[in-house]
Short mmCIF file of C-alpha atoms in Angstrom, two decimals:
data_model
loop_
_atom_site.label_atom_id
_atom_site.label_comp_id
_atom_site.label_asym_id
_atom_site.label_seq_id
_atom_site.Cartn_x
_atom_site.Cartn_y
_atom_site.Cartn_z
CA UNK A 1 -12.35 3.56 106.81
CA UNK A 2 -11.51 3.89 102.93
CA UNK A 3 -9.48 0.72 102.08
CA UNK A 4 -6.81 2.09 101.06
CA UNK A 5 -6.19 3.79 104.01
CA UNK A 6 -6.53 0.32 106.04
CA UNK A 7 -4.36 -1.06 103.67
CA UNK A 8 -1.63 1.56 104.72
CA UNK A 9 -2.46 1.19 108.65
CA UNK A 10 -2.05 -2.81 107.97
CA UNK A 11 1.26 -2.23 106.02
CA UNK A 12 3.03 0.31 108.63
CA UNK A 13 1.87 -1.86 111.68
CA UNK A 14 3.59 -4.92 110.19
CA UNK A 15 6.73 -2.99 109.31
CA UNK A 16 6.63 -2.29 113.00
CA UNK A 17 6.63 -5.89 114.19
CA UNK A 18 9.23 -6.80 111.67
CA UNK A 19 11.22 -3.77 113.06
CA UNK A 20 10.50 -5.06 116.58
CA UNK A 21 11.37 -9.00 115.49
CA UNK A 22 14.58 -7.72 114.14
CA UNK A 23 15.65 -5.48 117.31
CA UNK A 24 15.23 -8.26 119.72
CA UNK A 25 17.14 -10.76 117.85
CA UNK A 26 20.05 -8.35 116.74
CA UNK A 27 21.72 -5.86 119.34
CA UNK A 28 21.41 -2.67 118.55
CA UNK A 29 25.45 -2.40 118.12
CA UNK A 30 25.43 -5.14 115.25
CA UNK A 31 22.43 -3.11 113.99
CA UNK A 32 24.46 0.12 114.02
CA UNK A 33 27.59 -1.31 112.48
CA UNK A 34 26.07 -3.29 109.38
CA UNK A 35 24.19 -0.15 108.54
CA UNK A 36 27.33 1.90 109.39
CA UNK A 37 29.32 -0.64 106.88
CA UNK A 38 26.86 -0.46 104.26
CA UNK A 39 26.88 2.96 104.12
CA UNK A 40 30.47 3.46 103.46
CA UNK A 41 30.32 0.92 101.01
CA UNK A 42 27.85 3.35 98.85
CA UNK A 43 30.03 6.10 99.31
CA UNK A 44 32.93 4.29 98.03
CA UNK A 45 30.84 2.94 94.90
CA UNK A 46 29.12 6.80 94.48
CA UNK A 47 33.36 7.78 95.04
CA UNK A 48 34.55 5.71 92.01
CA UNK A 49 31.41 5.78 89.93
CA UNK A 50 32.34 8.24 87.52
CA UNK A 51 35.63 6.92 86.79
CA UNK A 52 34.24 3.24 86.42
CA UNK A 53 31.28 4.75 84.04
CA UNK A 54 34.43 6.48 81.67
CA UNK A 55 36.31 3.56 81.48
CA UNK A 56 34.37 0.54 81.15
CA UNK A 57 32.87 2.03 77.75
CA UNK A 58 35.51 3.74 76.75
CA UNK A 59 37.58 3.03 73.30
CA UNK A 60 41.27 2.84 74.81
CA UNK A 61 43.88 3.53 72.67
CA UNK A 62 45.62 0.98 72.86
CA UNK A 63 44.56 -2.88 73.52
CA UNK A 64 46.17 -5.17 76.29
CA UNK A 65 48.33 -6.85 73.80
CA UNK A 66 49.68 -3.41 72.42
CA UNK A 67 50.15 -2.19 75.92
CA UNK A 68 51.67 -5.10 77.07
CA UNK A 69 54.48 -4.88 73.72
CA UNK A 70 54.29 -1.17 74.34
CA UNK A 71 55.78 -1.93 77.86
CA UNK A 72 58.41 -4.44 76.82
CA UNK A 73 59.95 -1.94 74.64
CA UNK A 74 60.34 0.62 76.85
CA UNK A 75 60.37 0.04 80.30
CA UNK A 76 64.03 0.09 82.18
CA UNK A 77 63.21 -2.98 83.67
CA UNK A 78 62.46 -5.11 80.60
CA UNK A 79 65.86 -3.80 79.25
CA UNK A 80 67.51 -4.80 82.02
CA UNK A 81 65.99 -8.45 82.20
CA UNK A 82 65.61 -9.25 78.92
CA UNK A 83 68.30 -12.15 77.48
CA UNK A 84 70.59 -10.11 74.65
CA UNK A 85 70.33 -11.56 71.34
CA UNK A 86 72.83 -11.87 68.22
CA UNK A 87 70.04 -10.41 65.93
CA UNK A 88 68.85 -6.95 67.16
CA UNK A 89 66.76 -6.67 63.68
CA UNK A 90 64.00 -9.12 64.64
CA UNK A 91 62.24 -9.31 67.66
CA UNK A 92 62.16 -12.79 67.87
CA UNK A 93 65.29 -15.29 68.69
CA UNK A 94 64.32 -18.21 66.55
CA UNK A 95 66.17 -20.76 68.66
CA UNK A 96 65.23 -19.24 72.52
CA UNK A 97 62.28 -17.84 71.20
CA UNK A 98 63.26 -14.68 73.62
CA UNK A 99 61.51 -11.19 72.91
CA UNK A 100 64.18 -8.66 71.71
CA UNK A 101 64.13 -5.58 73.22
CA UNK A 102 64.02 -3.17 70.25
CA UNK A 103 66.29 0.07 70.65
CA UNK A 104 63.73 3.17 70.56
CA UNK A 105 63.63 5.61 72.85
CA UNK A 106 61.60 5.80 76.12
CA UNK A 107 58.28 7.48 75.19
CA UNK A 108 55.98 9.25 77.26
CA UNK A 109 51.97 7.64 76.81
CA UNK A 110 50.33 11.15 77.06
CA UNK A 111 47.26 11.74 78.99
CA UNK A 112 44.12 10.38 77.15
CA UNK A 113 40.60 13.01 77.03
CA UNK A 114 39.17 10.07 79.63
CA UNK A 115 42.22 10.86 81.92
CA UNK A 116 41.27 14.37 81.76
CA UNK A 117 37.74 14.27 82.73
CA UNK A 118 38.26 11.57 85.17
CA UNK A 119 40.80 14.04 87.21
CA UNK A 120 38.45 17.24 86.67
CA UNK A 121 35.85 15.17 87.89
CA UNK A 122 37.50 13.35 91.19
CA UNK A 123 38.81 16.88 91.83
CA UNK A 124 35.52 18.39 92.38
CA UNK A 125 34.65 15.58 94.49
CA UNK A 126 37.53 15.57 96.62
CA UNK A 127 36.96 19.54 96.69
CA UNK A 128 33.75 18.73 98.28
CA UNK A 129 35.46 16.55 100.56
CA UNK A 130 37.70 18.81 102.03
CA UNK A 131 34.90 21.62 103.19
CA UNK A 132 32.26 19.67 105.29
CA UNK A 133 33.60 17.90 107.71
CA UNK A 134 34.29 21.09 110.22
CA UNK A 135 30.88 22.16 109.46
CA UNK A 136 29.25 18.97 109.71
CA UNK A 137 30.63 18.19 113.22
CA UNK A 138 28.96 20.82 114.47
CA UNK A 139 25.69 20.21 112.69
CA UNK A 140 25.89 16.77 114.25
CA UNK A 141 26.31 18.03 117.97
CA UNK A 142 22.93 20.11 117.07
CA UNK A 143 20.68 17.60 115.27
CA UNK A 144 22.25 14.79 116.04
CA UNK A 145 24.66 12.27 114.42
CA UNK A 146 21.61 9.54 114.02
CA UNK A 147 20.11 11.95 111.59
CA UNK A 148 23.40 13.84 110.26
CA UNK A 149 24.81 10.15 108.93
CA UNK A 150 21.90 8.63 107.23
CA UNK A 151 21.06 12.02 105.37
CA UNK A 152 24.53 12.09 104.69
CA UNK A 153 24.79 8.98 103.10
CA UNK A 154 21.12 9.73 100.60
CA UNK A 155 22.96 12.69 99.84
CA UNK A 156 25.82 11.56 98.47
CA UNK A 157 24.21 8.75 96.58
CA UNK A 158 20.65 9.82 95.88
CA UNK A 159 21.27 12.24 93.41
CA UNK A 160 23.20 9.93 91.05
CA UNK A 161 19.86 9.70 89.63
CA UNK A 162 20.48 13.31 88.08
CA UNK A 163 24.10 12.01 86.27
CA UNK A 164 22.73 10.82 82.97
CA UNK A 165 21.12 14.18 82.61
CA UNK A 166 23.99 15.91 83.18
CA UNK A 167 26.70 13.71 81.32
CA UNK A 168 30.16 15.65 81.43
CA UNK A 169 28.70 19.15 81.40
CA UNK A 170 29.62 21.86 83.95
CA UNK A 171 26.46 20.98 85.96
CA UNK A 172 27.86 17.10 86.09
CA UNK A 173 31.10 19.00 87.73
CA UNK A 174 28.70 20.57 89.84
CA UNK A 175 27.08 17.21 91.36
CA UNK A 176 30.37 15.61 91.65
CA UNK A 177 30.73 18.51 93.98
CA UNK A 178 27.68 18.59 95.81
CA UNK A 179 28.39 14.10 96.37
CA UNK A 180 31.66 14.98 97.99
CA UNK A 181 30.06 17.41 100.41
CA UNK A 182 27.70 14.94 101.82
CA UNK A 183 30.19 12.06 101.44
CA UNK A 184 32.52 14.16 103.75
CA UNK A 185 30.44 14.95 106.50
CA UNK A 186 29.85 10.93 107.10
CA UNK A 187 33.11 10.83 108.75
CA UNK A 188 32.55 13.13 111.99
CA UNK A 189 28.72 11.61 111.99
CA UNK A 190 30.10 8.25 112.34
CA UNK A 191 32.79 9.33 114.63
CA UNK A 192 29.85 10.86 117.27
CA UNK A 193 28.41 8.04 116.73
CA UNK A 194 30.90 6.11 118.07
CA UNK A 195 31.35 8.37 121.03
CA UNK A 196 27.74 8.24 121.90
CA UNK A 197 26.69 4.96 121.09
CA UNK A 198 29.82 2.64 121.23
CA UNK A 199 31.48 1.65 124.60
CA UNK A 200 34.84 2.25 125.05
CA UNK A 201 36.12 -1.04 124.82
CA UNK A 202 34.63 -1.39 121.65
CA UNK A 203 35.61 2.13 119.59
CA UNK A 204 38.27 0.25 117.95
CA UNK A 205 36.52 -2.15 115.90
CA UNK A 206 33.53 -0.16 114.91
CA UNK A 207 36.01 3.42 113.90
CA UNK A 208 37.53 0.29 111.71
CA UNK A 209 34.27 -0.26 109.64
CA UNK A 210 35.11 3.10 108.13
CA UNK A 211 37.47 1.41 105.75
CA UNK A 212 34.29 0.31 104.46
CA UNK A 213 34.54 3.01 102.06
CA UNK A 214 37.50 0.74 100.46
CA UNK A 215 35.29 -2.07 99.95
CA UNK A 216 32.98 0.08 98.27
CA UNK A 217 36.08 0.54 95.53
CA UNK A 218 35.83 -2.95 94.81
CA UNK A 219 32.60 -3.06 95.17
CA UNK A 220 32.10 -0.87 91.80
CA UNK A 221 34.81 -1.90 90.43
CA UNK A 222 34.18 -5.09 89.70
CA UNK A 223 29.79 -5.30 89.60
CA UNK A 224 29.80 -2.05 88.58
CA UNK A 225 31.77 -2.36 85.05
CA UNK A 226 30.08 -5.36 84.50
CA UNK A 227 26.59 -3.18 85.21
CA UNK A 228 28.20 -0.54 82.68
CA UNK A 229 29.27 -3.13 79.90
CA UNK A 230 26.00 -5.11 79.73
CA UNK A 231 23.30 -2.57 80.57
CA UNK A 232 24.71 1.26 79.60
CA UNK A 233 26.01 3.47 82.47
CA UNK A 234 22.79 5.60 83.06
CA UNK A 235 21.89 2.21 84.64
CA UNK A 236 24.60 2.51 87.07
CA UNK A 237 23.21 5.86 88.13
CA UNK A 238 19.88 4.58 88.87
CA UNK A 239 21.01 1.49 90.52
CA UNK A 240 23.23 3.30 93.00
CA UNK A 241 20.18 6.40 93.33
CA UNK A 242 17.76 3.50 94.14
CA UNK A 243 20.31 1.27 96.47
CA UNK A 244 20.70 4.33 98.68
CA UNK A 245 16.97 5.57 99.00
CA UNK A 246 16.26 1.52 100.48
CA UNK A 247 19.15 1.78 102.43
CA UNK A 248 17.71 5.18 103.99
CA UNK A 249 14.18 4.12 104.43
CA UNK A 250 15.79 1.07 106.48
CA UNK A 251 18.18 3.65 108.90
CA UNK A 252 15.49 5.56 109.28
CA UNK A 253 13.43 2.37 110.73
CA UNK A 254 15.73 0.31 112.59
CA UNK A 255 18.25 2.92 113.48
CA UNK A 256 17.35 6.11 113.41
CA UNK A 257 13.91 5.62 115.12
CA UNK A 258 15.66 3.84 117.81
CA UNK A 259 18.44 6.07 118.75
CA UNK A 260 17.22 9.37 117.98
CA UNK A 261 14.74 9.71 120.99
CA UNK A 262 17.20 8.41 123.21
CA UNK A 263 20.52 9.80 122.20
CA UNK A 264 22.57 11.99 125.15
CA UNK A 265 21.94 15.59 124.41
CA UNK A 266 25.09 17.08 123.63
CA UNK A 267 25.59 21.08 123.38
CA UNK A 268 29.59 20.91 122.96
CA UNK A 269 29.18 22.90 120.31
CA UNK A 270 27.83 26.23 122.73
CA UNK A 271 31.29 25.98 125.15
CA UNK A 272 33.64 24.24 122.74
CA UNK A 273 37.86 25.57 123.46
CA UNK A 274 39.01 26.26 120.42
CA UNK A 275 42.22 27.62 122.31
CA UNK A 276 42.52 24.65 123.99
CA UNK A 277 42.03 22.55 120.90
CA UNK A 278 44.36 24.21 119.04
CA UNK A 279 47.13 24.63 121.31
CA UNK A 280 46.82 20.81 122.54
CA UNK A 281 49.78 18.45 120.78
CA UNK A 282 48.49 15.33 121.07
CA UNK A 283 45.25 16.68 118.64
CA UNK A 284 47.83 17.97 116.44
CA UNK A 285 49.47 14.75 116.52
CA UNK A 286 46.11 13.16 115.77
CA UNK A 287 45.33 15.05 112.76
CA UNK A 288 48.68 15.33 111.26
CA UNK A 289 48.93 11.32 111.67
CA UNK A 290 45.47 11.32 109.92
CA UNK A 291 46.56 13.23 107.56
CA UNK A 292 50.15 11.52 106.58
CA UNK A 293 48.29 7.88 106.71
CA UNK A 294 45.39 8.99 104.25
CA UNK A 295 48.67 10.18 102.00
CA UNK A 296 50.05 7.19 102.05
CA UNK A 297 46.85 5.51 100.93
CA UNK A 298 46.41 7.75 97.90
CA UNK A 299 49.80 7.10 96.99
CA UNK A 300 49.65 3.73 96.86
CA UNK A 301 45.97 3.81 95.18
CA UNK A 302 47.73 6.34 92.61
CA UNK A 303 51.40 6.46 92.28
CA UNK A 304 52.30 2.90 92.83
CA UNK A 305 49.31 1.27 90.40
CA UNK A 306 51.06 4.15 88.13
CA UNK A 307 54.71 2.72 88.56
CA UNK A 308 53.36 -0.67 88.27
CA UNK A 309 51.41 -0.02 84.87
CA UNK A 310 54.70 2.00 83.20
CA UNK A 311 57.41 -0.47 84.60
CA UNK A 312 55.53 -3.53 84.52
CA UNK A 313 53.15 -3.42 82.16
CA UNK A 314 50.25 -4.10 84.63
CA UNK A 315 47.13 -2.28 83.90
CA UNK A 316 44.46 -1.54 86.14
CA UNK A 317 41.76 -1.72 83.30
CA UNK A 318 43.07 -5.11 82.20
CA UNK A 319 43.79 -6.64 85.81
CA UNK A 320 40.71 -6.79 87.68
CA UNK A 321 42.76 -8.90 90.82
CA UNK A 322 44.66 -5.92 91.22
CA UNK A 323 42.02 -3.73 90.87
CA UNK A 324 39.86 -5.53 93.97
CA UNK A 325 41.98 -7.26 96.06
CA UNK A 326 43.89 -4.74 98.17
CA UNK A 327 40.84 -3.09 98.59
CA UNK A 328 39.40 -6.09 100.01
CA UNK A 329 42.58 -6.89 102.23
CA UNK A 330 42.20 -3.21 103.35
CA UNK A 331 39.29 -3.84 104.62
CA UNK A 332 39.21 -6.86 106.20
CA UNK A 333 42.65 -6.08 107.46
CA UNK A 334 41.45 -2.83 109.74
CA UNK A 335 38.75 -5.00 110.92
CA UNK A 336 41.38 -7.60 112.27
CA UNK A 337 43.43 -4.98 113.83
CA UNK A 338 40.48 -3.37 115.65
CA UNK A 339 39.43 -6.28 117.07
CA UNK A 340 42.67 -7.10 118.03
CA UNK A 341 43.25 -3.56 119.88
CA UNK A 342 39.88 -4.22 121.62
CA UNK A 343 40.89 -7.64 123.32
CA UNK A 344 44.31 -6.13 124.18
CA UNK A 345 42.86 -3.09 125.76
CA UNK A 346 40.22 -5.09 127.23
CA UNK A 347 42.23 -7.87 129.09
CA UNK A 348 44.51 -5.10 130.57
CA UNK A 349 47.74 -6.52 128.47
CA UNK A 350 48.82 -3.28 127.43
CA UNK A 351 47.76 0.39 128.02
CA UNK A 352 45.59 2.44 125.74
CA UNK A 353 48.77 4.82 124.80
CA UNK A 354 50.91 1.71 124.08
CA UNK A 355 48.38 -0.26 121.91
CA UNK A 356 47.46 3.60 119.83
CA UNK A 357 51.12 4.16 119.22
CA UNK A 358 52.20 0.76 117.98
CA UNK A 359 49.13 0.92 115.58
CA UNK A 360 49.88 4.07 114.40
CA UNK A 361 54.05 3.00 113.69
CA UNK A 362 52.40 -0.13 112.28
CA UNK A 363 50.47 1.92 109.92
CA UNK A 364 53.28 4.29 108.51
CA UNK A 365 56.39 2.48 108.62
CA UNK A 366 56.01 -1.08 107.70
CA UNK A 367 54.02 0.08 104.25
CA UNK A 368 57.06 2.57 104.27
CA UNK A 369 59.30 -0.30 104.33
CA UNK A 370 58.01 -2.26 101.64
CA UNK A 371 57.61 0.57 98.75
CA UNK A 372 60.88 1.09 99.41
CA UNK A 373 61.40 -2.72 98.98
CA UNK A 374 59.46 -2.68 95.60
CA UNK A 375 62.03 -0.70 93.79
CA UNK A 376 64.39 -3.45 94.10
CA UNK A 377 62.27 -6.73 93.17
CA UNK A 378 64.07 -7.55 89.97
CA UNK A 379 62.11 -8.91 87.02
CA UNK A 380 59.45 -10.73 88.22
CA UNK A 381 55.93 -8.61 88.39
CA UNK A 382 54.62 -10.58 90.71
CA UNK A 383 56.42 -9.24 93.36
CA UNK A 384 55.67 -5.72 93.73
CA UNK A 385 52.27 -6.47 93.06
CA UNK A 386 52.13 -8.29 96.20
CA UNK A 387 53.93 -6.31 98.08
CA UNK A 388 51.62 -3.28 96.92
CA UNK A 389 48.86 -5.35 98.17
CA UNK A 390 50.77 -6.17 101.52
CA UNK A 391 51.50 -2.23 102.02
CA UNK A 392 47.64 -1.36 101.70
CA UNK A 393 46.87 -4.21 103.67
CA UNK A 394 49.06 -2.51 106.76
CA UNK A 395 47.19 1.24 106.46
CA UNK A 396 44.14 -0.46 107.71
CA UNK A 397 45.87 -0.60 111.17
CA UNK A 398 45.18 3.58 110.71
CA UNK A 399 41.74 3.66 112.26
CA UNK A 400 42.53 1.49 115.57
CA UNK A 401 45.08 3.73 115.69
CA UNK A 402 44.74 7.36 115.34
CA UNK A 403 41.04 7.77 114.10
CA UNK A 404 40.35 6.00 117.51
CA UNK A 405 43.10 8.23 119.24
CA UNK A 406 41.04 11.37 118.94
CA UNK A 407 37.95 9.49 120.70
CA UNK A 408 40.33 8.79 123.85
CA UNK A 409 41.76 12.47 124.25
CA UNK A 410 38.89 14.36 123.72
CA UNK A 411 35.35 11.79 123.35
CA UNK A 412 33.34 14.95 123.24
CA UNK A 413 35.34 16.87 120.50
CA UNK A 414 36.90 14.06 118.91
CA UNK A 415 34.69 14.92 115.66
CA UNK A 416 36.53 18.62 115.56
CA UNK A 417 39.70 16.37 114.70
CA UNK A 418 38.39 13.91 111.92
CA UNK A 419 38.36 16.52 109.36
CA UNK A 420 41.89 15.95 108.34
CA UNK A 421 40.25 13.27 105.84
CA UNK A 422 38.72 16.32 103.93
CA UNK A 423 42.51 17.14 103.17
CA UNK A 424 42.17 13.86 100.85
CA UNK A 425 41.78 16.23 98.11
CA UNK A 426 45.22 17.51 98.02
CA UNK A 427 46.75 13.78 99.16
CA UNK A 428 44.51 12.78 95.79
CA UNK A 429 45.53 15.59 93.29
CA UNK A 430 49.40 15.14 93.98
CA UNK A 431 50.38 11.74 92.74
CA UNK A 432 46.99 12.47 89.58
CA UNK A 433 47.53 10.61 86.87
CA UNK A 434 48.25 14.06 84.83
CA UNK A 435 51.68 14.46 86.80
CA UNK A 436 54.17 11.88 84.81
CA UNK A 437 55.10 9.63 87.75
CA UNK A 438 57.95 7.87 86.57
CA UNK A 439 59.55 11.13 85.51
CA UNK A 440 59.37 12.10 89.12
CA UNK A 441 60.87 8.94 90.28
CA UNK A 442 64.11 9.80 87.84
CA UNK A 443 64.15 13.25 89.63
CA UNK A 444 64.08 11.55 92.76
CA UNK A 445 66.80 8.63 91.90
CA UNK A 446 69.17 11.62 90.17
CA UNK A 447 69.08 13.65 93.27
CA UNK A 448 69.62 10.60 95.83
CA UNK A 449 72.42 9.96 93.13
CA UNK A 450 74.30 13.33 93.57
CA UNK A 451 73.88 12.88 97.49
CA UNK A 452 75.56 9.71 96.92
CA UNK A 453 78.49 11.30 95.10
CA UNK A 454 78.31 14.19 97.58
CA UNK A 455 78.48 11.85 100.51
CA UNK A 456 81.58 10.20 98.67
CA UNK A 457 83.65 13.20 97.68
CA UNK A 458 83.16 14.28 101.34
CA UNK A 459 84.33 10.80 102.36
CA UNK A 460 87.41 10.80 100.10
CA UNK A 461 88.32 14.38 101.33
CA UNK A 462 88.30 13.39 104.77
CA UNK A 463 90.79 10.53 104.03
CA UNK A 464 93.21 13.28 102.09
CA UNK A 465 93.22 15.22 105.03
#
């Protein structure tokens, strides 16, 4: 035998061992959910990859200091809290030493060309993002989710390799494109996963490491610019190409291997009731839950970080707490609340229905409750900085809630109802950062204004009569 060829032999059969070794120590449900975890974490970091490769090396137009005056001269709210001054000519009080808020008019910061490409460029991913996950839940009832998930996950991430060659040109649009397609067919993968793999009592916590994705944001955003700023951002691209090729060989060896031969042969797809499916309301209630939580997370992600960086002065470029941490309390937060649903359920304190319901109320209103809370915080920017944290911290309670819904209605179809995260792409485009969000709040607070004086006239008539 040629040597090299022994060499191989030697090589696979201790790979095997090691493989075996690491089965019998770890359950194959740990093994499943770390790789499960990981691989939403590169899809978040492939996700926000192009818009952490624009900005970290981009020339801004303005620095933090000029932003920071920029704000305090034109935001309502420094107006309002500022202390008033004798002399309105200088902007300094020489014996309080109090900024003066100079008298110019509000001014709109216009769109910058990195603003531009950044939105063409999540657009086409998002676009990708709302197409596969129908067709991928049927792919996975035919080859399998094992398979569907890990080549998912390469697919998405391995061809960041190819970004550096295409650099903002239509073809770059193109892979953006291509990396949401493959990024949203992990979702019904990991969701038959769940179903075939996952005992009941445990669906909770594990449709909870999907928030992974989150991590992934923060993930990127913080090692990544750092990556960017010291070593160029083609590195980036071949980091993230090469992190996801390891991460497949290993599936592919401790999971895929393993599950693959032994996985329940499903043909769903052949007999599946569309009429049923469509006419059935708690799978409409499902989706259009799905749909109204993942809303609420992109405007938080986008309109709020928006009202906080005109209002406030925070920056997301210039604030890297605020650009990690409510990912991280995302995160860690739908991890809590999965396990917590899993006890309940388990110990028989409450029913299924009762613990899916109050998760899904504690996902929608109590984030609800506090951005309504943030408009009236007063001066201090501490505040709705928190509680924009706190209010992305309480969507995590969406995947013990109704992403696990679907999997107790319908286990064998519940992947026909996780596509509504495909509809991401219009819950992303709406509150863009090309639509002037603070001009929409003054539409919104001039219209609750004439309902006020509606409601009053109508109140005052009532009275004359």
């Amino acid at each position: 035998m040629a040597p090299g060829i022994s060499t191989i032999k030697r090589g696979s059969i201790q790979v095997q061992r090691a493989a075996k070794v690491v089965n019998d120590r770890l359950g194959s449900r740990q093994l499943l959910c770390a790789f499960v975890t990981t691989g939403f974490v590169l899809c978040g970091i492939v996700e926000q990859s192009a818009s952490v490769a624009l900005r970290a090396n981009s020339p801004s137009p303005y620095t933090a200091a000029e932003f920071a005056e920029y704000v305090e001269n034109t935001s309502y709210i420094t107006r309002y809290c500022q202390q008033p001054a004798d002399d309105r000519n200088d902007t300094r009080d020489g014996n309080s030493g109090v900024h003066v808020v100079r008298s110019i008019p509000h001014i709109e910061i216009p769109m910058t060309r990195t603003d531009e490409t950044e939105a063409v460029l999540r657009e086409a991913f998002m676009w990708g993002t709302l197409f596969s996950p129908l067709a991928a839940s049927r792919v996975a009832a035919r080859v399998g989710a094992e398979r569907l998930f890990g080549a998912s996950v390469l697919g998405a991430a391995a061809p960041a390799i190819m970004v550096p060659a295409f650099w903002l040109t239509p073809g770059h649009v193109v892979l953006r494109f291509l990396q949401g397609i493959f990024m949203g067919a992990t979702w019904p993968a990991a969701h038959m996963l769940a179903v075939t793999w996952i005992k009941s009592k445990y669906v909770s916590g594990f449709v909870s490491l999907y928030t992974a994705v989150n991590l992934g944001y923060a993930v990127v955003g913080i090692l990544g610019t750092v990556v960017v700023r010291k070593l160029g951002r083609d590195f980036l691209s071949y980091v993230i190409s090469f992190t996801s090729v390891v991460w497949y060989f290993l599936w592919w060896r401790f999971v895929d291997i393993s599950l693959f031969p032994n996985r329940v042969k499903r043909d769903e797809h052949r007999h599946l009731p569309w009429r049923r499916l469509l006419a059935s309301k708690p799978a409409w209630a499902c989706g259009i839950a799905v749909i109204g939580s993942q809303w609420a997370d992109a405007t938080l992600m986008l309109g709020v970080t928006k009202y906080l960086k005109l209002v406030y002065g925070f920056s997301i470029e210039y604030e890297d707490i605020l650009q990690s941490l409510p990912h991280i309390g995302h995160f860690f937060a739908a991890i809590m609340f999965g396990v917590v649903v899993d006890h309940v359920r388990s110990t028989g304190l409450t029913s299924t229905t009762t613990c899916r319901k109050f998760f899904v109320y504690l996902s929608h209103f109590p984030p609800a409750a506090l951005m309504f809370v943030l408009g009236y915080t007063g001066c201090d920017p501490s505040a709705p900085a928190a509680l924009y944290t706190a209010a992305l911290a309480m969507t995590g309670a969406t995947p013990a809630g109704v992403f696990a819904s679907a999997a107790d209605i319908a286990p064998n179809f519940a992947v026909c109802w996780l596509v509504a995260p495909g509809f991401r792409f219009f819950i992303s485009d709406t509150p863009s950062d090309r639509h002037h969000i603070h001009g929409i709040w003054k539409r919104i607070c001039a219209r609750l204004e004439r309902l006020w004086r509606l409601r009053d006239r109508a109140r005052y008539s009532r009275r004359a009569v």
